[in-house]
Structure formats: C-alpha cells, structure tokens
Coordinates of C-alpha atoms in Angstrom, one line a residue:
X1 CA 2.0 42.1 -3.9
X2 CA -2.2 42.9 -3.9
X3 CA -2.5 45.5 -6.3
X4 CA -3.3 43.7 -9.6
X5 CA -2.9 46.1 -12.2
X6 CA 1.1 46.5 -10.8
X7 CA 1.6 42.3 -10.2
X8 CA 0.3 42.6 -13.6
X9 CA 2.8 44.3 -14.7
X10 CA 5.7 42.6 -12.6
X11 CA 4.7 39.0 -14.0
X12 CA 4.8 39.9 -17.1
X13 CA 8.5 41.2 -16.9
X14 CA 9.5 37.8 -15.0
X15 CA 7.8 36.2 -17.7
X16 CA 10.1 37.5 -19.6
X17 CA 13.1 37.7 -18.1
X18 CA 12.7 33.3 -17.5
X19 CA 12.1 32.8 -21.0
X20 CA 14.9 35.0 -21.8
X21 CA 16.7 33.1 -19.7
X22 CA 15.7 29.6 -20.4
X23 CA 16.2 30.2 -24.0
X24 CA 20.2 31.7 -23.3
X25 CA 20.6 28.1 -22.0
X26 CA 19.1 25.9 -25.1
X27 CA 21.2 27.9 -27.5
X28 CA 24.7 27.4 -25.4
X29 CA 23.5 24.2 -25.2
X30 CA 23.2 23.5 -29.3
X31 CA 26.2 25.8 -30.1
X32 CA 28.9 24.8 -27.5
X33 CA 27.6 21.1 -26.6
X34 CA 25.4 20.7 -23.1
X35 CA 28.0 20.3 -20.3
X36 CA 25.9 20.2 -17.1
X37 CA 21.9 20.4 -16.3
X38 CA 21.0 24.3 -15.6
X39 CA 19.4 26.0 -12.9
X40 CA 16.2 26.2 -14.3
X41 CA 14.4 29.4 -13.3
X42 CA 11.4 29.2 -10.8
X43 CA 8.7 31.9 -10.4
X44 CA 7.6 32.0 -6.9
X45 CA 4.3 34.0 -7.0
X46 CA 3.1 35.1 -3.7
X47 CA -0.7 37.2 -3.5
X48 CA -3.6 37.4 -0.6
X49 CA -6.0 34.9 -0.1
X50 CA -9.3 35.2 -2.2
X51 CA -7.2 38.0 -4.3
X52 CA -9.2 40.0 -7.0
X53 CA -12.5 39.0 -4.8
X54 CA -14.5 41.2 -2.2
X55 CA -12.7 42.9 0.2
X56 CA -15.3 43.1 2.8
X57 CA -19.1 41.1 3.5
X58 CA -20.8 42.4 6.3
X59 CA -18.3 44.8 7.5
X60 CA -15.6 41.9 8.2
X61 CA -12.3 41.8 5.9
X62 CA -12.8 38.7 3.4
X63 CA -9.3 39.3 0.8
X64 CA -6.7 37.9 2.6
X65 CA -8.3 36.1 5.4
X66 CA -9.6 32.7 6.4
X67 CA -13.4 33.9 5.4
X68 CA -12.4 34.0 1.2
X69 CA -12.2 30.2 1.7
X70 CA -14.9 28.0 -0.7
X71 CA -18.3 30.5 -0.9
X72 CA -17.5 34.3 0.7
X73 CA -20.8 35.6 -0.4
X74 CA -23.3 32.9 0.3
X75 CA -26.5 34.2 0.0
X76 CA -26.8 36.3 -2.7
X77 CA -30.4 34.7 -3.6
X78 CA -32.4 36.2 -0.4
X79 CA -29.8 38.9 0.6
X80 CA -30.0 42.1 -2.2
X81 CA -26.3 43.6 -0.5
X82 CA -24.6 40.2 -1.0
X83 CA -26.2 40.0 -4.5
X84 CA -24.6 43.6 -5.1
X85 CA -21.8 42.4 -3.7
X86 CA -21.2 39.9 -6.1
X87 CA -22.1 41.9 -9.1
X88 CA -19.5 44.3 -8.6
X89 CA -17.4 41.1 -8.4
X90 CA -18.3 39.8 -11.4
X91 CA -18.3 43.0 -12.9
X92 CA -14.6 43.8 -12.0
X93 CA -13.3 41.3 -14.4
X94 CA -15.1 43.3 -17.4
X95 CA -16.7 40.7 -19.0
X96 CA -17.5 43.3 -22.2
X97 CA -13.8 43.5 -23.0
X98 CA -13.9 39.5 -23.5
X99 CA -17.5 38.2 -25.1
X100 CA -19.6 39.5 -27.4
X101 CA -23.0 40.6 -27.0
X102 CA -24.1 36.7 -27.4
X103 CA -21.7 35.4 -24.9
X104 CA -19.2 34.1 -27.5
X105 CA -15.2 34.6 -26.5
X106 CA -14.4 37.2 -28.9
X107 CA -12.5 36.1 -31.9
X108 CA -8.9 38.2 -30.8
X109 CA -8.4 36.5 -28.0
X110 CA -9.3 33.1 -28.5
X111 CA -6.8 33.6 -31.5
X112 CA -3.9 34.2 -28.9
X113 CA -4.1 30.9 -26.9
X114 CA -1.7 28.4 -28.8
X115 CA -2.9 25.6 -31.1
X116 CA -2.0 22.0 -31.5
X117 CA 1.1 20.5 -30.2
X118 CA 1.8 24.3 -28.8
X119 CA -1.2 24.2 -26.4
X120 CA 0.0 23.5 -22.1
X121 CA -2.4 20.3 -22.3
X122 CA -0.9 18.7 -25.6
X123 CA 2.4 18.2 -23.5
X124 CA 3.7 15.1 -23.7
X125 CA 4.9 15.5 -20.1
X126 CA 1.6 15.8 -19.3
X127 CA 0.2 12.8 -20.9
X128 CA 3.7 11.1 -19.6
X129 CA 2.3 7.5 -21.1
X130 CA 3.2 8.8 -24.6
X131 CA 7.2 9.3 -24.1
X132 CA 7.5 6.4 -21.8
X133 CA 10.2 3.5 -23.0
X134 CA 9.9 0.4 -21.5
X135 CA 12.3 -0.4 -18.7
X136 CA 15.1 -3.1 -19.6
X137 CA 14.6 -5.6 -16.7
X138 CA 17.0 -8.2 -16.5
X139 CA 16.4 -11.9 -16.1
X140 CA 15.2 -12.0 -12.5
X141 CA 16.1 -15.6 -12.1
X142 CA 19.9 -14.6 -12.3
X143 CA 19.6 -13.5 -8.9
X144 CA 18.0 -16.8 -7.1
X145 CA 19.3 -18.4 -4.1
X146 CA 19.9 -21.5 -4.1
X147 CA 17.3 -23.4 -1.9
X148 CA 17.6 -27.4 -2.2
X149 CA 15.3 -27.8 0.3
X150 CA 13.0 -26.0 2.0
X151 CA 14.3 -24.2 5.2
X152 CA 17.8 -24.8 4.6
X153 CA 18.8 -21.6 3.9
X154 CA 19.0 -17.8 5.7
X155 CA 19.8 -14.8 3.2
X156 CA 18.7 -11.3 3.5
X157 CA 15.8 -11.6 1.1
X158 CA 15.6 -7.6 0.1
X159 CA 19.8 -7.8 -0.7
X160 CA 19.0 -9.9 -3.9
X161 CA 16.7 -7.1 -4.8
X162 CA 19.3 -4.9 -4.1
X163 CA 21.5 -6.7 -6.9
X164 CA 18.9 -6.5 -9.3
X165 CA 18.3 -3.1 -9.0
X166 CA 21.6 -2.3 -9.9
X167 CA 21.7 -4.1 -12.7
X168 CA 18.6 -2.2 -13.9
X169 CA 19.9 1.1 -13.5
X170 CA 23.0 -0.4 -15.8
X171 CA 21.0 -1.5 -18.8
X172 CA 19.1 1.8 -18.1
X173 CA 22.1 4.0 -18.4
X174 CA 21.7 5.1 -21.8
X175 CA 17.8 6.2 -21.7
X176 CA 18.3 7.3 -18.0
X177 CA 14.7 6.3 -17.2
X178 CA 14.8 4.9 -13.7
X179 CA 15.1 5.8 -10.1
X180 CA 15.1 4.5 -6.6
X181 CA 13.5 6.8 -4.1
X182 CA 14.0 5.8 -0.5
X183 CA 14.0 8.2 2.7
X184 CA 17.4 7.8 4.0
X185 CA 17.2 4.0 4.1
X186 CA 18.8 2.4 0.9
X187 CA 21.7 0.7 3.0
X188 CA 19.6 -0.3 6.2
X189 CA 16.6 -1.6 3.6
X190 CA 19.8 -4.2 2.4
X191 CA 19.7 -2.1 -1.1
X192 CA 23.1 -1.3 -1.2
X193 CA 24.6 -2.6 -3.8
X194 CA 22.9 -0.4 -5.8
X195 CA 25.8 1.9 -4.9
X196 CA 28.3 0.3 -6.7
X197 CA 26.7 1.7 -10.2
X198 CA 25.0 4.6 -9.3
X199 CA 25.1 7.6 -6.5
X200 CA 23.1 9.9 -4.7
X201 CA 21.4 12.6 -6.5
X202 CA 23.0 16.0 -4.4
X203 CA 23.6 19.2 -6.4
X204 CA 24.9 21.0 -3.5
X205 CA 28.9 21.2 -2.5
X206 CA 29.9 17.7 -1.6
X207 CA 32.5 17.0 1.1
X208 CA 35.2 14.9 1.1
X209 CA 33.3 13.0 4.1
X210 CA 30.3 12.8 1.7
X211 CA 29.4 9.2 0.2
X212 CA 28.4 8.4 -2.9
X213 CA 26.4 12.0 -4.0
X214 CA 26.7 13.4 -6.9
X215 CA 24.4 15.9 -9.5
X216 CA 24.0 13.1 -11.7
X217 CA 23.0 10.4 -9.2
X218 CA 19.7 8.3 -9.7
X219 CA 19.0 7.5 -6.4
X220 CA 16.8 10.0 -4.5
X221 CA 17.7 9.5 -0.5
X222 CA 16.6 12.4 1.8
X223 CA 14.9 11.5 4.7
X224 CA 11.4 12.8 4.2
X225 CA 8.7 10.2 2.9
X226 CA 6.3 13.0 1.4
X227 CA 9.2 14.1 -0.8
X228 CA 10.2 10.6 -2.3
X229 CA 6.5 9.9 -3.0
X230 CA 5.5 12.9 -4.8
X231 CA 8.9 12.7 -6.6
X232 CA 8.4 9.4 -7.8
X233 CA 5.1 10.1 -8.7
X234 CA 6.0 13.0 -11.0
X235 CA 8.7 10.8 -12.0
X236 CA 6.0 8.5 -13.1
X237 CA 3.2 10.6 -14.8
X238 CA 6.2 12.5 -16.9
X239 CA 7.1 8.5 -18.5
X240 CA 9.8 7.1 -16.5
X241 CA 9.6 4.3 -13.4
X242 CA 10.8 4.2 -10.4
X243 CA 10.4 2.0 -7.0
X244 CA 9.6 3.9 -3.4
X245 CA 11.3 1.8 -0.4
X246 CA 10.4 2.4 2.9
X247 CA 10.4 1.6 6.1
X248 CA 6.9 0.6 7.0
X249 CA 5.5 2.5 9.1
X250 CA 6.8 5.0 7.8
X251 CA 4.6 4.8 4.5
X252 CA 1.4 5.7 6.1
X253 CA 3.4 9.6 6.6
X254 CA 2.8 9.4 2.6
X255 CA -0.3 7.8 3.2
X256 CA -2.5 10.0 1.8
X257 CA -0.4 10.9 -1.4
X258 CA -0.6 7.2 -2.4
X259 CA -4.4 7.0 -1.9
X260 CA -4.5 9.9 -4.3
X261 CA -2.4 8.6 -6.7
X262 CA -4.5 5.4 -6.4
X263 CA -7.4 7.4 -7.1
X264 CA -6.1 9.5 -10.1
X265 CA -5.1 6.1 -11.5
X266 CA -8.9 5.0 -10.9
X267 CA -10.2 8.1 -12.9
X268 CA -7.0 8.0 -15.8
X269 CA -7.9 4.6 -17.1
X270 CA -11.4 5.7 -17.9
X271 CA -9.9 8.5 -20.6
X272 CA -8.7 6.7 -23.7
X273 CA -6.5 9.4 -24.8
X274 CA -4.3 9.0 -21.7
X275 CA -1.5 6.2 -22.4
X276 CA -0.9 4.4 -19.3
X277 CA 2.0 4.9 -17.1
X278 CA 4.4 2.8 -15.0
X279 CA 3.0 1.6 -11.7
X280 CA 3.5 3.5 -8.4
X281 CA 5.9 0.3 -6.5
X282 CA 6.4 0.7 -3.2
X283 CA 8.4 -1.7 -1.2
X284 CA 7.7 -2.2 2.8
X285 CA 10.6 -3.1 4.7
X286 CA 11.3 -3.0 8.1
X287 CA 8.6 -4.2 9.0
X288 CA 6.5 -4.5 12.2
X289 CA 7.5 -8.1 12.6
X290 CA 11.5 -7.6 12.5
X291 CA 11.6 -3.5 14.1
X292 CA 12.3 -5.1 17.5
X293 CA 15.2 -2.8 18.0
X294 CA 13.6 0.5 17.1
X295 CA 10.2 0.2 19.1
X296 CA 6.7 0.5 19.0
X297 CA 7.0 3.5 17.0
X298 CA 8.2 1.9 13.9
X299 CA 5.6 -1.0 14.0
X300 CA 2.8 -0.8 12.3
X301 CA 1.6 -2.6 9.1
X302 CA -1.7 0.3 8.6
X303 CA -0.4 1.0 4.4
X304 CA -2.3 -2.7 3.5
X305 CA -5.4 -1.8 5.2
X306 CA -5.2 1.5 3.3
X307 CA -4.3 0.3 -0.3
X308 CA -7.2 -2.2 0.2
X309 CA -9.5 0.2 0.5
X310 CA -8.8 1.1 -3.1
X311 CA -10.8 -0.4 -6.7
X312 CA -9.2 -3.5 -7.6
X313 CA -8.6 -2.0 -10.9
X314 CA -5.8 -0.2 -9.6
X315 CA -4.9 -1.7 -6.2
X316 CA -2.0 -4.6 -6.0
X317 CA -0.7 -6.1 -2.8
X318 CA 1.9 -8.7 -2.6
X319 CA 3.4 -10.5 0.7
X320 CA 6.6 -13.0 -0.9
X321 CA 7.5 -15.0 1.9
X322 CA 11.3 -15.3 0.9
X323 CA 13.7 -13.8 -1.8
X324 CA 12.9 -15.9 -5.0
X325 CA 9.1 -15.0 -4.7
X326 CA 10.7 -10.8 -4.1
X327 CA 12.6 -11.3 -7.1
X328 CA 9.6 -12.5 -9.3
X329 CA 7.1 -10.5 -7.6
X330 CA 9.4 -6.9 -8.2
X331 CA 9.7 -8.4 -12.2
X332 CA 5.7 -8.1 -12.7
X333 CA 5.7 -4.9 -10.6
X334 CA 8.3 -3.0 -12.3
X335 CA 6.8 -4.5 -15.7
X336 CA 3.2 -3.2 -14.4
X337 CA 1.3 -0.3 -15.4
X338 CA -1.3 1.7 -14.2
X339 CA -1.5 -0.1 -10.7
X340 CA -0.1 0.7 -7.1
X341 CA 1.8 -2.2 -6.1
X342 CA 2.7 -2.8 -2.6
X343 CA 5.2 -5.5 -1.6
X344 CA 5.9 -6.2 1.8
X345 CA 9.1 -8.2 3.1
X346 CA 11.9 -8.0 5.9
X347 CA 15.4 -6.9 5.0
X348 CA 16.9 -9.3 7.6
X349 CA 18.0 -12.5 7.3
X350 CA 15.2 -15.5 7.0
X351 CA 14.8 -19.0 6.2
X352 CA 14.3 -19.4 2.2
X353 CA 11.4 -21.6 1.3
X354 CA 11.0 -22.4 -2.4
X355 CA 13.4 -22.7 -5.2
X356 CA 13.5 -19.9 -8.3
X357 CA 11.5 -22.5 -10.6
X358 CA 9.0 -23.3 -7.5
X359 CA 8.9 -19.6 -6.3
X360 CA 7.8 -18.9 -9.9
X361 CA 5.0 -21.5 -9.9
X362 CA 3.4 -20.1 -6.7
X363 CA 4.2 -16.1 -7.3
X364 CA 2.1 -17.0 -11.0
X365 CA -1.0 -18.7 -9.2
X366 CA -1.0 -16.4 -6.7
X367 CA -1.6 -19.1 -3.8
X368 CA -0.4 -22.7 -3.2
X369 CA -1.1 -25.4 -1.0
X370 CA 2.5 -26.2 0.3
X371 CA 2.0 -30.3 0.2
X372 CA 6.0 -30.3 1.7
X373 CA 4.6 -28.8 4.9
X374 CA 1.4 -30.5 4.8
X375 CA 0.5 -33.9 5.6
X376 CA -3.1 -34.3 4.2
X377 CA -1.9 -36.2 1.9
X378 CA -4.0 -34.0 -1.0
X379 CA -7.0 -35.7 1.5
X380 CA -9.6 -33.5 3.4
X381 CA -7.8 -32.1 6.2
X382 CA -8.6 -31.3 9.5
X383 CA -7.2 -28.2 9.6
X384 CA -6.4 -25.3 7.4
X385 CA -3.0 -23.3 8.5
X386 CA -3.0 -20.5 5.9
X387 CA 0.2 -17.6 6.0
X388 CA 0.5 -14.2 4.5
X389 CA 3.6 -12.7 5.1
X390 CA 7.6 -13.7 5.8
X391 CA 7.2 -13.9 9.5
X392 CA 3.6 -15.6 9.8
X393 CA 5.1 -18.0 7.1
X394 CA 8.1 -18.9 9.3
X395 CA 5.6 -19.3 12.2
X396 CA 3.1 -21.4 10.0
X397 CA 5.5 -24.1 9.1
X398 CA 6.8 -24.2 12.4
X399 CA 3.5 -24.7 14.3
X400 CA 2.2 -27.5 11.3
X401 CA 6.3 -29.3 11.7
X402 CA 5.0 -29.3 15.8
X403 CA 1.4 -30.9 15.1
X404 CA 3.0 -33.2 12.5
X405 CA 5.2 -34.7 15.2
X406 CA 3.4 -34.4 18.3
X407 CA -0.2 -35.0 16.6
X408 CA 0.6 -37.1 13.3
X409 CA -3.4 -38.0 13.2
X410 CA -4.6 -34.6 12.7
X411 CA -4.2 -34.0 9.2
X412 CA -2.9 -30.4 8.2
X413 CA -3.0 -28.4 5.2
X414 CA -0.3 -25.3 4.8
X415 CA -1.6 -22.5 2.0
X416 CA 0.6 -19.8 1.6
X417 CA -0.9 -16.5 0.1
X418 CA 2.1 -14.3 -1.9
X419 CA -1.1 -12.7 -3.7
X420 CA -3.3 -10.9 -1.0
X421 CA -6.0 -10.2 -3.8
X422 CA -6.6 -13.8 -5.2
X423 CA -8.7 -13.9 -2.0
X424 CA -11.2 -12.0 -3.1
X425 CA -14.1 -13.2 -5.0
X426 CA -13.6 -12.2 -8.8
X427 CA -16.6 -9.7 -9.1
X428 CA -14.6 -7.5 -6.8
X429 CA -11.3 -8.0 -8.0
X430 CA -9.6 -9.4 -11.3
X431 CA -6.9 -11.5 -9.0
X432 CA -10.1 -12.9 -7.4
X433 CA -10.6 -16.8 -6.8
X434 CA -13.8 -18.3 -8.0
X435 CA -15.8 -20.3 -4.9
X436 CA -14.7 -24.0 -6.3
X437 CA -11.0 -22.4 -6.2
X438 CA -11.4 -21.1 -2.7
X439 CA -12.8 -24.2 -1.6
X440 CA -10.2 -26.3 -3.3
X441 CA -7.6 -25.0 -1.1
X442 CA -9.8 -23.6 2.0
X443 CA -12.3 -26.6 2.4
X444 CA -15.5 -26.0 2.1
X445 CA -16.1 -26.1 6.0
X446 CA -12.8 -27.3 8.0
X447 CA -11.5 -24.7 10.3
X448 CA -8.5 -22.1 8.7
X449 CA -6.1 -20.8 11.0
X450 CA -4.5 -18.1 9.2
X451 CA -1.4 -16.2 10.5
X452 CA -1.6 -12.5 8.5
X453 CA 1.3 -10.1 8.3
X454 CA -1.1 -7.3 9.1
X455 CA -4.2 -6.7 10.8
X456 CA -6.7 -9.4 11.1
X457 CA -9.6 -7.5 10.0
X458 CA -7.9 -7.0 6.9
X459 CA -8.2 -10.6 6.0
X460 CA -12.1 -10.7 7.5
X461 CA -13.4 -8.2 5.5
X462 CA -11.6 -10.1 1.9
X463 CA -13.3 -13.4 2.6
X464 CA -16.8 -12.0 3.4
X465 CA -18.9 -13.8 1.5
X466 CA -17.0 -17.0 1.1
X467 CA -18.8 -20.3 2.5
X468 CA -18.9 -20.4 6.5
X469 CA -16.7 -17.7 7.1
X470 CA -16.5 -17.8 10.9
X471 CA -14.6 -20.7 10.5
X472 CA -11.8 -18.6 9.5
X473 CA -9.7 -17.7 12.9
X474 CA -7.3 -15.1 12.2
X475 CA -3.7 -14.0 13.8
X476 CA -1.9 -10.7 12.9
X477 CA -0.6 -7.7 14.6
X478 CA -2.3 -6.5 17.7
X479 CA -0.3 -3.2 18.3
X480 CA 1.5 -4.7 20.6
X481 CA 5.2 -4.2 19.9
X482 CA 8.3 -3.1 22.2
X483 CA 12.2 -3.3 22.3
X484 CA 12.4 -6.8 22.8
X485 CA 13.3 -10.2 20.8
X486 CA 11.9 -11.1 17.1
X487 CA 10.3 -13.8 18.9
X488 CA 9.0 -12.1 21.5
X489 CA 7.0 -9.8 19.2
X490 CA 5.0 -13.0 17.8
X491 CA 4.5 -13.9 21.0
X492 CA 3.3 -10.4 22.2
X493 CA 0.8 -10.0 18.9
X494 CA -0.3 -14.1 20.0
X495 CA 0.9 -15.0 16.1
X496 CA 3.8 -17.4 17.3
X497 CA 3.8 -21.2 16.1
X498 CA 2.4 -22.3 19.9
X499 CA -0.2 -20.2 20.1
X500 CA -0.9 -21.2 16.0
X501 CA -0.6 -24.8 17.3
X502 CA -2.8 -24.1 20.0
X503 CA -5.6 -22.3 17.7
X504 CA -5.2 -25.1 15.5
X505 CA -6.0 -27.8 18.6
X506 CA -9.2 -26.1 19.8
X507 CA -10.5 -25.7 16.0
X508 CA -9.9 -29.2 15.0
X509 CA -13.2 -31.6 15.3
X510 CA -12.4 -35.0 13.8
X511 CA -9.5 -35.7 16.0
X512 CA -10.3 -35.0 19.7
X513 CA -7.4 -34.0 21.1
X514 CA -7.2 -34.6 24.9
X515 CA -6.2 -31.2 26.8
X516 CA -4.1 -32.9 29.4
X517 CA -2.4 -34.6 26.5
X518 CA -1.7 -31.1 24.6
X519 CA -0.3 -29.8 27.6
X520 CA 2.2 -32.9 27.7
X521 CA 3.1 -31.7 24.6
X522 CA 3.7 -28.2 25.4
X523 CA 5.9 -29.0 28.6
X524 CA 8.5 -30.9 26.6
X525 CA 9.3 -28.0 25.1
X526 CA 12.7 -26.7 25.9
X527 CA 11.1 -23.0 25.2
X528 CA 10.0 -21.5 28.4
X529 CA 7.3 -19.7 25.9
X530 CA 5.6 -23.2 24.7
X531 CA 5.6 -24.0 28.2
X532 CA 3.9 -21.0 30.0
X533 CA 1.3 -20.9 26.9
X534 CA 0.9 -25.0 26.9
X535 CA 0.2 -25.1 31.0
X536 CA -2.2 -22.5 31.0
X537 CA -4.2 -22.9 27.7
X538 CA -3.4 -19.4 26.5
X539 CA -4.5 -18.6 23.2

C-alpha cells in the first residue's frame, strides 16, 4: 500500500495478529511439551520508494521512482521552491506532536519505548558473543594419517576433516550449536562422513528418493553460495559456529558478503561491550590446481587476494599442504574468534608430507625450513625454493629431489609457508616475521623461487619491504586452465617442478651451471614435458 494513515492501520493489526500468534505457540509449547519447531510468522511489508517523502521536484514524480534515491531535494540552500519543498516535508511528520517547545522528546512517548533487558538492542541475539558456548572440539590428532616418511603416502586430505566434523556435531548434540554450510558440495568436497551423524536440514515433504534431509538436520546444503554465507553469518553473530565449504571459485559469488563481514568484524572489536563471536571459517576446495575436469570456469584462486586486502586484525589465511597440517589448522580455526579464516586445500588424493607431531610443529610456527627436502645442510644455500599451497608443495619437492640428483653442488633450501601471514612484517600484521626471522629462513640476498597457490602478486605485495626483494621470483596461477591433466595445468600456469628447476638454474650464482649441461639433464627425462621445456630453455 502508499496511503500511510491506512498501512498504519493495517500493520498495526498484523502486529497483532503475529504476536497473537507467536504467543498461541509458547504456551502449547509449556503446557503440552514442544513437539516440533513452528512456522514462525513473517511480515512482509511492501511500500513505494522514498514513501512519506515529496511526491514531485520540479514537475517530475520523485515517491516511487529511481529519483527518491540518497538527496531528492538537493538544493534547498539557493533554490526558495526546493526549500519549500522540504519544509512541508519536514512539516508532515508534525514535529509539535513529538517535542516540546525546547526540542526535548516529550516525556509520553519516550515513556513508551521499552527499558532494560526489554529494549530491541539489549538482545542477546544481537550481541550473539554473550549466549555463545564454546564448541566441544575433539582431539584433532585422533584423526592423523600415518606418515613414516615423507611422501609415502596418498589420502584425500579434506576426508579426515570430514571425520572430524562429524564427531563435532556428536559432542555438540546436546547444545546444538554447530553447522556445516556448503552449496551442494558436502560429498564431492570428501565431507561425507558427516552424513553418518547428521542430515540435511529440509522442512519440505521429503521423498522416498530423498537422502539424508530432514527438519532437524545441521547441515545447510542448497546450492547457492550467497545463502550459505549469510546463513552462517547470522549463524555466527546470534552465538553459535559453523564452517562455509566451498568450491573455490565459487567463493568469490559471496565475495563481497565476506569482505563485509571482515569489515563489521574490523569495526566490532573496537566496542567493548560487544563479546566476541566465533570466526567466519571458510574452507576452499576444489581448487584451481585439481578442477581439471570442470574447466576454466571453476579455476580461480581470486578469495586470497581478496581476504588480504583486509586489517590483519581480522584477516587469517592458511594453505596446509597435507591432511595433518588441515586437521590442526581447522582446530585453531574453529577455536578462533573474531577472525575470517580461510583455508585452502584439495579434496583429492595427494602425497602426505609430515607426521601429526611434525605437522603440529610447522602449523604452530607458521613456516619451516624442510631440512628433509633440503640439502644445505643448515649452510647458506644457493637457492631458496619456498611453497604455499598443496600443489606448489608437491611441485617444490619434486623440482629440489631433481636439482639434488642431477646438480648435488647447488645447495637448496625448501620453506614451506602453511601461514600466508607470517610473511608479513609484524607492524602490519600480528602473524608477521621480524627481518632477522625472514632472513633466517629467506637469506638475506640468495635468490627465492617461490611456487604460490594463488596469484603471484599476492606474494609481491606481502614481502615489500623485506631486504632485496627482486630476488624473490614468483610462480602461481596465470589464468590459464582447461579440461586437461592435473599436470598439465602446472605446466600451463609454468608452476611445474621443470620449469621450478629451471627458474632455480638461471637464479643460482655460486654454482655456474653450464646450459648445454642443463639441457642433458632435461633430455633424460622420460617426460616428454621436461624434455620440450629442457631443449628450448622455456621458463
């Protein structure tokens, strides 16, 4: 409707008839026992655009239009009409029924807005820190794979996360407080086994084809990224926690909701009344690396450029490089508050680096230097290879196994990166690595080759400022991606272990390498890849 005095009138009666309503329910519910959640009623209010303002500036319709948006009587200082105009506006609301002749709010009606605990802001939902019980998380380390040795085991790194998550929602079952919110992907994100505990949430008829929906189900799957986000993050701000799993590339079509939830985090942490909340976890799977059956369209690693754009007080970004580091990363996530974590990993299956006790070690520092694929010998090397990410980890070792057996006397040093932020300096972020750390893993001058699961500008703009930067030589995705082969796509984005080796080749000073003698090398390969890239130099 548009006429006020009658919509007046009308919400006042819907007003009434929900509370009528919502009351009928709480009393059934305290007499005969609550049986099954309600259908809580929703007012849908529906009015013009710029309702209750003026009608018409300068003979054109404003109510209801595109031209009551932001300022529809601008210049009411040099134009008398649009100061009239605005008057009678003003004057429409009858400001002499509401103050007195100082200004005050008359006395009557400030008595009818509610007091205390009674008043819309003193909510508890609304201030969802204050009802919020901690999440019972259980030992994360009962879920390890077994890894003697490194690279001598493949597992689906996101399927022991799966396992995990189902235990939580079991020693959650009683205070109900957690949910997983994924667009249609739980099973093909290797999160399955959360099915065995809990289902679906569906409140519609189910089918007997139907699996694993039901009215009570904690797992929110409906294939629409916008709606698991803002669920989860109503979820969070009303005192519960949840994790977001994703495709992704598919997280930058929620892109913008988790820049604002970043930045409503940035401003909530300022206000001491406001109890902090559980962190906003979102998990990228599927990644651009491992998407080589879906396309181009589903590669793209954009969500790390974006969260980095956000104040280290709030922003968290985590790349485990096998399922141990997952398992102990999603422990401090889920145990996190007041951040936007993102974690980045493959669901399918990949070689398994570190045991639970060393995955531990390097999750907690943030960085290691992996002496196992190094052989510096804790000496100055000649060469930094440096990985962030599963795939440019697998591609790092790889290319420093290659140089350790084809060039033994060029001395290499792996650093793997699980915590993207420890590479910032610590004025910008409280992760951050002091120069004398940064140098004791990155040299203070030796070239770093560093294989990034994202852009390589990402990792640029973090270690501006560091000593000699341009020494840093960085490979990540190049948008280029197809239907083709895992390795292939390393190949296409220049990121594979020969082109690393390569990089690694022209960088190095100490040891001159003779071309002819690289290219020997390369030839011996049995991979028609390493041979094409050896014989013609490409890098």
């Amino acid at each position: 409707g548009d006429d006020p005095v009658s919509m007046h009138q009308a919400f006042a009666e819907m007003l009434e008839t929900c509370y009528t309503k919502i009351r009928s329910y709480q009393e059934e519910a305290r007499t005969r026992g609550f049986t099954q959640e309600p259908a809580w009623p929703v007012i849908v209010l529906r009015t013009p655009k710029g309702w209750t303002g003026s009608k018409v500036v300068d003979g054109l319709p404003v109510e209801g239009t595109f031209r009551s948006h932001e300022v529809p009587v601008a210049d009411v200082r040099t134009n008398p009409e649009h100061l009239s105009i605005l008057e009678q506006w003003m004057r429409s609301y009858q400001p002499e029924d509401l103050f007195d002749e100082h200004g005050r709010f008359k006395p009557e009606l400030a008595a009818l807005a509610p007091i205390g605990d009674r008043r819309m802001g003193a909510n508890p939902h609304a201030n969802g820190g204050k009802l919020m019980v901690n999440l019972e998380i259980p030992d994360f380390t009962d879920y390890a794979l077994e890894v003697k040795a490194p690279a001598t085991e493949h597992a689906e790194s996101t399927r022991q996360l799966g396992k995990m998550l189902r235990d939580i929602f079991t020693q959650n079952a009683g205070q109900r407080n957690f949910r997983l919110f994924c667009p249609d992907e739980t099973n093909s994100n290797r999160l399955g086994n959360v099915f065995e505990v809990e289902n679906r949430t569906f409140v519609e008829p189910i089918l007997p084809t139907d699996d694993h929906l039901s009215p009570e189900g904690r797992v929110m799957e409906v294939l629409s990224e916008h709606l698991c986000h803002g669920w989860l993050e109503g979820y969070l701000l009303t005192g519960r926690h949840g994790l977001f799993a994703t495709y992704e590339s598919f997280a930058l079509v929620s892109a913008s909701m988790t820049v604002q939830h970043t930045k409503w985090l940035e401003e909530g942490i300022k206000l001491p009344w406001r109890a902090p909340v559980s962190s906003l976890n979102i998990l990228l799977t599927s990644t651009c690396w491992r998407n080589d059956h879906n396309g181009f369209s589903h590669q793209g690693p954009g969500l790390i450029d974006v969260v980095l754009s956000k104040k280290g007080t709030v922003a968290r970004i985590y790349l485990p490089p096998d399922a141990n580091c997952l398992l102990s990363v999603a422990d401090h996530c889920l145990r996190s508050r007041n951040y936007v974590n993102l974690i980045a990993i493959d669901k399918q299956p990949q070689l398994q680096w570190l045991s639970m006790q060393d995955a531990v070690e390097h999750c907690t520092r943030g960085l290691s230097t992996w002496q196992w694929a190094s052989n510096d010998q804790h000496l100055e090397p000649d060469v930094v290879l440096a990985c962030a990410g599963d795939i440019p980890t697998l591609e790092t070792v790889a290319a420093a196994w290659w140089l350790r057996h084809h060039l033994p006397e060029l001395k290499v040093r792996v650093v793997n990166i699980v915590d993207l932020m420890k590479l910032y300096p610590p004025f910008l972020h409280p992760h951050g690595m002091d120069d004398a750390t940064f140098v004791e893993h990155f040299t203070e001058d030796k070239p770093v080759v560093f294989a990034f699961h994202g852009y390589a500008r990402a990792i640029h703009e973090i270690v501006h400022g560091r000593p000699n930067t341009p020494r840093f030589h960085v490979r990540g995705f190049i948008e280029e991606g197809t239907t083709t082969t895992p390795f292939d796509m390393v190949v296409l984005n220049h990121m594979s272990r020969y082109h690393l080796c390569i990089e690694a080749m022209r960088r190095a000073t100490r040891v001159r390498i003779c071309p002819r003698y690289a290219i020997g090398c390369g030839r011996t390969e049995k991979h028609p890849t390493a041979q094409l890239l050896y014989s013609n130099r490409y890098g």
